[in-house]
Steps between C-alpha positions, in 0.01 A plus 500: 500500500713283722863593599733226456772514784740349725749600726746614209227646300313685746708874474353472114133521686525760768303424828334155380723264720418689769140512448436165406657440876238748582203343380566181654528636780141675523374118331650254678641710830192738558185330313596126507690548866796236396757462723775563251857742567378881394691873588369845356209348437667280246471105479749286400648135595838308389367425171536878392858411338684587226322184314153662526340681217224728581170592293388831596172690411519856595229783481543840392632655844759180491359285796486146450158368442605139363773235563599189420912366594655247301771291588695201326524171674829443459536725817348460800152554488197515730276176458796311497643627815216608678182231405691202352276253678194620270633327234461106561755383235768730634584631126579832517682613220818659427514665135545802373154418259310502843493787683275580855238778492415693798367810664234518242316801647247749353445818732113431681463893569431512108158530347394161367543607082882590581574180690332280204750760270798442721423096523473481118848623461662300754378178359591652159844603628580146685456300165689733315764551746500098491563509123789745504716331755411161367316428758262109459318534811466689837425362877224683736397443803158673524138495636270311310242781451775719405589216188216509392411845503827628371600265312257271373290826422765565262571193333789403635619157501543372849472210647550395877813277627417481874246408713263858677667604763383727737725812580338715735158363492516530106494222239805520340702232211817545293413532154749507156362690224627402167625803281542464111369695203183405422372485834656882527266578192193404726587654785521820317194442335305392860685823675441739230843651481860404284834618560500679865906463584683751524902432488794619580595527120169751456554740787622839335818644577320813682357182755823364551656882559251488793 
């Protein structure tokens, strides 16, 4: 299962904000070597915000092993502020149907099975996320391998809106990815998996006591 949080949420979840800071930091800090703010071993930039929703996948000791942030573009958002030039049109959007994902992240210390496991249920977990908050379609800027690995691999519905770029030597585009039902139904089907959020509304009153 995923836990569903964000800043107001997150004392329903015990340590899982704090550990999804965690594992981006031993991803993108330690493994990947991005120069990006981090403290106690914990990255984060200006885009963690009150705005940003957080998928969380958690093993049985409670360390994050998966991670994907969410966060609507009627805020300030990353690609927008940070890569605007990739896009040759200029039309970044501003609706609350479009929202930016980032920090997708599966742990690499994992055996190979429980990253495929973890994987399936992010991809799961994005398009349903998507489909609760009404979200049409999300913005990524990602490495092509990682697209089609990730992604494709799981029949999502992405397309490219930018020319490759290359960020630190990799091949890199913004993509949107299109989220409605049907396509949900075959990403479940592709990843193998159905119904992997877990919300505020289902944590048990002992978890909140916590």
């Amino acid at each position: 299962m995923l836990d569903c949080l964000t800043w107001a949420t997150a004392h329903l979840f015990g340590s899982a904000l704090a550990e999804q800071h965690r594992l981006r930091y031993r991803v993108f800090v330690e493994r990947a070597g991005w120069n990006v703010p981090h403290i106690h071993e914990m990255e984060w930039d200006k885009y963690d915000t009150p705005a940003a929703h957080y998928l969380v996948w958690r093993d049985d000791e409670g360390t994050a092993r998966g991670v994907v942030r969410f966060s609507p573009t009627t805020v300030p958002y990353m690609i927008e502020d940070v890569w605007p030039d990739m896009i040759d049109d200029g039309g970044l959007p501003h609706d609350d149907t479009v929202w930016e994902a980032t920090r997708l992240a599966v742990d690499p210390a994992l055996p190979a099975e429980m990253r495929r496991e973890i994987r399936a249920e992010l991809v799961v977990g994005i398009m349903e996320f998507g489909l609760l908050h009404g979200i049409r379609q999300y913005l990524h800027l990602m490495p092509v391998t990682f697209v089609r690995s990730f992604l494709w691999g799981n029949d999502m519905d992405t397309r490219p809106i930018s020319p490759v770029c290359r960020i630190d030597g990799i091949p890199c585009r913004v993509w949107m990815t299109t989220v409605t039902e049907e396509r949900l139904e075959m990403v479940r089907a592709a990843a193998g998996v159905a119904n992997v959020l877990r919300l505020p509304a289902d944590v048990v009153p002992e978890t909140r006591a916590a």
